[in-house]
């Protein structure tokens, strides 16, 4: 569904991404792993359009064709169906949980005149969808709480929900379970597997090996800006190159 | 008798209120620290005055004041859209210097330092609003309508998008929203209301010159926005009333003439400081800027 | 008590204070029916960038009031001078006016600054308050009956200066450097209108500027014999200094403001030889006496506005003495005033403007 071809991104003398190519197959959960500084988040930023590539191309499958999406603006990428979860919390801290989620549902809210004249009402359908998702993560009571007042773990959950509510065909999750307690971790695992069963495609970055190996269908390993190995989780677990990369860090 | 004095104060509250909610829209809701806001006020005042002095009907002068200011708001958004925080503040401040310089130096249009005297009082539907009381009614109606419009904007989903841009612009983009367009609208609408406030100011004071539109004039408006609380329209109403009325009781305290000016100013500043110490987020502030 | 209630109470509290003040003012007035005073209002820029001018005018006016009161007042009644700060802001000026006229019930008004005075024109006429104002704005008196201008107009000075230069020095090639405010612009216009010789150049300079090399280079190219500098204050002084530094040795002349303390200070030695028209002639007896008194009372030299403030009060007092408090009669008396002895010498009032004797002086 997503193809990256020979991506390169340098920051001055640092080669953050140095000729990286891989493919994410439809309806899989693919994990992107590697030691710190191997370029994983940079790849995510390149795909999201937040950083510009120095060279290389990115392709995304729409309907049955591949469209080149290299260096498109972030909002365009999002509207093509790629929804992104960030590593650090990027919720709107002065808004409520409900407001944060409503913003993800559609882009009717950017139409100034439509809103001014009152033609963009929050209908029942939207409210139910939000309640449904909040229920899923056990946070129905938090609908009207200000995001500022939530704990770290609660924020991560809401952010995940927001990412999912954003209309998408492809999910990019950057460390969805980092710093989250084990019970919650299981819940998120459930959610991801459920999404896959509903036909979704997910690309995730994670440091938690157990979680990653449990949940993924395919694992891509990066080191120093390049892909050094990829394969099924069991293979990767015992791959000597991979063990080397992690031990060497 | 006393009514003349009071009515004048209420008119000032009306004008400041419209100016304050326009700034609140940009700063409190959209997070755009527009230190050049007075430039829109200036543009509105001059547009309305020049048209009125050329015998255009008041309603046209008034609307065009807002529209011309709004166009400048849209324009300002283009070079400043990639700027954040301090840099945005500096750039917009620069804009207000430019507008001031134009008002001062384009003498064939604005008469520069000589200003524009004799701006006529408004006439609408054949009614002349020349006396104070009727002017107050006019301002009250316009202020109310402005408040309702801004309230509608800020409580609508569009208002939430503005706040989202303020809280985290990147995240807003990643949700698929065109933040450049949103910020442009925010500056434009904010400029529109500042422009109509400028028109009302010009027609009330009947004489404008560049000295009324310097960066210094922004300070009371910024104070109102901060003391009322960022992103709070209710707070803005309260803060406007308090900040306009606060210096007045001081007039009745007889200071010795040698210090009367500075003494009153210092007490006023002291009271503002106390308010901020007691309530750093303003009266109704709930917004914490990162 | 929740937050909203607290705040509403605060607002009510402030409103009550204002009402109390107004009510107190009314009560005080009725109590003082016995010991009536003549109330004169003053709206001056006591804060802001014209604060020095406002201070001078206030001090001059107060000195006049004290003098008159110590000699028994006007027909036995003392003058009460009520000073309000306009802060150079027209909105504050209007608030001050309304308070002075509607609550304090002043009979006459003095004040300064065009940006504050212009918006007050209609109010002054409506309320029939005889007003003497220090303003250089050319449109200030148009369409008014009750307003008098107390500032020798640029027209008067420029006329005197122009005649002097053309006749005495017989120099007829002159250039103009003018400041970018209403004063500078109107001076430049007046000079152009009246000077019979050739005007080689007209360059504008910024009233808050510090570097004028661009303008000076252009001026130097034209090689003028005289340069008329239409400005005042620190920037003008710096301009003069730089003119001499860049070896422009034309005869420099300027309006009255060129000889003020801050101009002289920033020009340093370069100020020598600059000529200007003066209505405050230090060789006159009455000027010397005024300066002495002022120094003794305030410990500083009077500025031009000190004389103006003093004269405004003296003029009003004279008119009230002669014709009582009826505004139309006061205006009549003032309009036809001839040979009035003021702190700066003789003055007449013609066309609602105070006209002073003007002498040309050279800065040594």
PDB file of C-alpha atoms in Angstrom, chain C residues 228-330:
ATOM      1  CA  UNK C 228      15.663  77.419   6.773  1.00  0.00           C
ATOM      2  CA  UNK C 229      15.310  74.579   9.268  1.00  0.00           C
ATOM      3  CA  UNK C 230      11.644  74.068  10.066  1.00  0.00           C
ATOM      4  CA  UNK C 231      11.740  72.100  13.282  1.00  0.00           C
ATOM      5  CA  UNK C 232      12.525  71.937  16.976  1.00  0.00           C
ATOM      6  CA  UNK C 233      13.666  69.538  19.617  1.00  0.00           C
ATOM      7  CA  UNK C 234      16.496  67.037  19.887  1.00  0.00           C
ATOM      8  CA  UNK C 235      16.368  65.800  16.281  1.00  0.00           C
ATOM      9  CA  UNK C 236      16.683  69.342  14.949  1.00  0.00           C
ATOM     10  CA  UNK C 237      19.687  69.939  17.176  1.00  0.00           C
ATOM     11  CA  UNK C 238      21.339  66.796  15.841  1.00  0.00           C
ATOM     12  CA  UNK C 239      20.597  67.961  12.302  1.00  0.00           C
ATOM     13  CA  UNK C 240      22.330  71.284  12.925  1.00  0.00           C
ATOM     14  CA  UNK C 241      25.323  69.545  14.453  1.00  0.00           C
ATOM     15  CA  UNK C 242      25.636  67.218  11.467  1.00  0.00           C
ATOM     16  CA  UNK C 243      25.247  70.093   9.003  1.00  0.00           C
ATOM     17  CA  UNK C 244      28.297  71.754  10.475  1.00  0.00           C
ATOM     18  CA  UNK C 245      30.154  68.470  10.781  1.00  0.00           C
ATOM     19  CA  UNK C 246      29.636  67.931   7.076  1.00  0.00           C
ATOM     20  CA  UNK C 247      30.930  71.435   6.414  1.00  0.00           C
ATOM     21  CA  UNK C 248      27.764  73.069   5.231  1.00  0.00           C
ATOM     22  CA  UNK C 249      28.395  76.696   6.073  1.00  0.00           C
ATOM     23  CA  UNK C 250      25.193  78.345   4.917  1.00  0.00           C
ATOM     24  CA  UNK C 251      23.491  80.793   7.257  1.00  0.00           C
ATOM     25  CA  UNK C 252      21.088  78.710   9.304  1.00  0.00           C
ATOM     26  CA  UNK C 253      17.778  80.015  10.470  1.00  0.00           C
ATOM     27  CA  UNK C 254      14.751  78.482  12.017  1.00  0.00           C
ATOM     28  CA  UNK C 255      11.571  79.053  13.967  1.00  0.00           C
ATOM     29  CA  UNK C 256      11.352  79.793  17.623  1.00  0.00           C
ATOM     30  CA  UNK C 257      11.681  76.148  18.620  1.00  0.00           C
ATOM     31  CA  UNK C 258      15.221  76.046  17.313  1.00  0.00           C
ATOM     32  CA  UNK C 259      16.418  78.020  20.286  1.00  0.00           C
ATOM     33  CA  UNK C 260      14.866  75.780  22.920  1.00  0.00           C
ATOM     34  CA  UNK C 261      16.908  73.985  25.526  1.00  0.00           C
ATOM     35  CA  UNK C 262      16.773  70.507  24.015  1.00  0.00           C
ATOM     36  CA  UNK C 263      17.682  71.713  20.523  1.00  0.00           C
ATOM     37  CA  UNK C 264      20.623  73.691  21.818  1.00  0.00           C
ATOM     38  CA  UNK C 265      21.788  70.770  23.890  1.00  0.00           C
ATOM     39  CA  UNK C 266      21.857  68.274  21.057  1.00  0.00           C
ATOM     40  CA  UNK C 267      23.403  70.763  18.617  1.00  0.00           C
ATOM     41  CA  UNK C 268      26.232  71.702  20.915  1.00  0.00           C
ATOM     42  CA  UNK C 269      28.594  74.322  19.529  1.00  0.00           C
ATOM     43  CA  UNK C 270      27.031  74.096  16.092  1.00  0.00           C
ATOM     44  CA  UNK C 271      24.097  76.171  17.293  1.00  0.00           C
ATOM     45  CA  UNK C 272      26.213  79.304  17.182  1.00  0.00           C
ATOM     46  CA  UNK C 273      25.092  81.813  14.612  1.00  0.00           C
ATOM     47  CA  UNK C 274      21.676  80.340  14.004  1.00  0.00           C
ATOM     48  CA  UNK C 275      19.077  83.087  13.724  1.00  0.00           C
ATOM     49  CA  UNK C 276      15.459  82.847  14.679  1.00  0.00           C
ATOM     50  CA  UNK C 277      12.428  84.998  15.244  1.00  0.00           C
ATOM     51  CA  UNK C 278      11.632  85.499  18.876  1.00  0.00           C
ATOM     52  CA  UNK C 279       8.717  86.829  20.696  1.00  0.00           C
ATOM     53  CA  UNK C 280      10.320  86.242  24.030  1.00  0.00           C
ATOM     54  CA  UNK C 281      13.069  88.821  23.873  1.00  0.00           C
ATOM     55  CA  UNK C 282      15.402  88.419  26.822  1.00  0.00           C
ATOM     56  CA  UNK C 283      16.394  92.042  26.708  1.00  0.00           C
ATOM     57  CA  UNK C 284      12.857  93.122  27.557  1.00  0.00           C
ATOM     58  CA  UNK C 285      12.153  94.070  31.176  1.00  0.00           C
ATOM     59  CA  UNK C 286       8.952  92.105  31.535  1.00  0.00           C
ATOM     60  CA  UNK C 287      10.618  88.967  30.182  1.00  0.00           C
ATOM     61  CA  UNK C 288      13.484  89.276  32.663  1.00  0.00           C
ATOM     62  CA  UNK C 289      11.064  89.778  35.519  1.00  0.00           C
ATOM     63  CA  UNK C 290       8.992  86.759  34.482  1.00  0.00           C
ATOM     64  CA  UNK C 291      12.040  84.541  34.252  1.00  0.00           C
ATOM     65  CA  UNK C 292      13.181  85.580  37.713  1.00  0.00           C
ATOM     66  CA  UNK C 293       9.836  84.868  39.266  1.00  0.00           C
ATOM     67  CA  UNK C 294       9.524  81.549  37.462  1.00  0.00           C
ATOM     68  CA  UNK C 295      13.015  80.446  38.483  1.00  0.00           C
ATOM     69  CA  UNK C 296      12.337  81.355  42.073  1.00  0.00           C
ATOM     70  CA  UNK C 297       9.096  79.432  42.143  1.00  0.00           C
ATOM     71  CA  UNK C 298       9.966  76.353  40.116  1.00  0.00           C
ATOM     72  CA  UNK C 299      13.737  76.171  40.135  1.00  0.00           C
ATOM     73  CA  UNK C 300      13.963  75.855  36.362  1.00  0.00           C
ATOM     74  CA  UNK C 301      13.949  78.143  33.344  1.00  0.00           C
ATOM     75  CA  UNK C 302      10.566  78.762  31.770  1.00  0.00           C
ATOM     76  CA  UNK C 303       9.867  77.358  28.341  1.00  0.00           C
ATOM     77  CA  UNK C 304       7.850  79.058  25.628  1.00  0.00           C
ATOM     78  CA  UNK C 305       4.712  77.308  26.832  1.00  0.00           C
ATOM     79  CA  UNK C 306       5.220  78.775  30.289  1.00  0.00           C
ATOM     80  CA  UNK C 307       4.791  82.263  28.863  1.00  0.00           C
ATOM     81  CA  UNK C 308       1.823  81.100  26.838  1.00  0.00           C
ATOM     82  CA  UNK C 309       0.089  79.473  29.789  1.00  0.00           C
ATOM     83  CA  UNK C 310       0.672  82.568  31.896  1.00  0.00           C
ATOM     84  CA  UNK C 311      -0.624  84.867  29.187  1.00  0.00           C
ATOM     85  CA  UNK C 312      -3.724  82.741  28.559  1.00  0.00           C
ATOM     86  CA  UNK C 313      -4.752  83.058  32.194  1.00  0.00           C
ATOM     87  CA  UNK C 314      -3.989  86.753  32.299  1.00  0.00           C
ATOM     88  CA  UNK C 315      -6.058  87.336  29.188  1.00  0.00           C
ATOM     89  CA  UNK C 316      -9.028  85.403  30.516  1.00  0.00           C
ATOM     90  CA  UNK C 317      -8.807  87.114  33.878  1.00  0.00           C
ATOM     91  CA  UNK C 318      -8.766  90.494  32.198  1.00  0.00           C
ATOM     92  CA  UNK C 319     -11.788  89.646  30.106  1.00  0.00           C
ATOM     93  CA  UNK C 320     -13.716  88.295  33.080  1.00  0.00           C
ATOM     94  CA  UNK C 321     -12.843  91.392  35.093  1.00  0.00           C
ATOM     95  CA  UNK C 322     -14.168  93.592  32.336  1.00  0.00           C
ATOM     96  CA  UNK C 323     -17.245  91.718  31.238  1.00  0.00           C
ATOM     97  CA  UNK C 324     -18.146  89.165  33.865  1.00  0.00           C
ATOM     98  CA  UNK C 325     -18.779  85.520  33.099  1.00  0.00           C
ATOM     99  CA  UNK C 326     -21.037  85.819  30.082  1.00  0.00           C
ATOM    100  CA  UNK C 327     -19.236  83.869  27.356  1.00  0.00           C
ATOM    101  CA  UNK C 328     -20.292  86.116  24.492  1.00  0.00           C
ATOM    102  CA  UNK C 329     -19.152  89.222  26.316  1.00  0.00           C
ATOM    103  CA  UNK C 330     -15.827  87.608  27.184  1.00  0.00           C
TER     104      UNK C 330
END
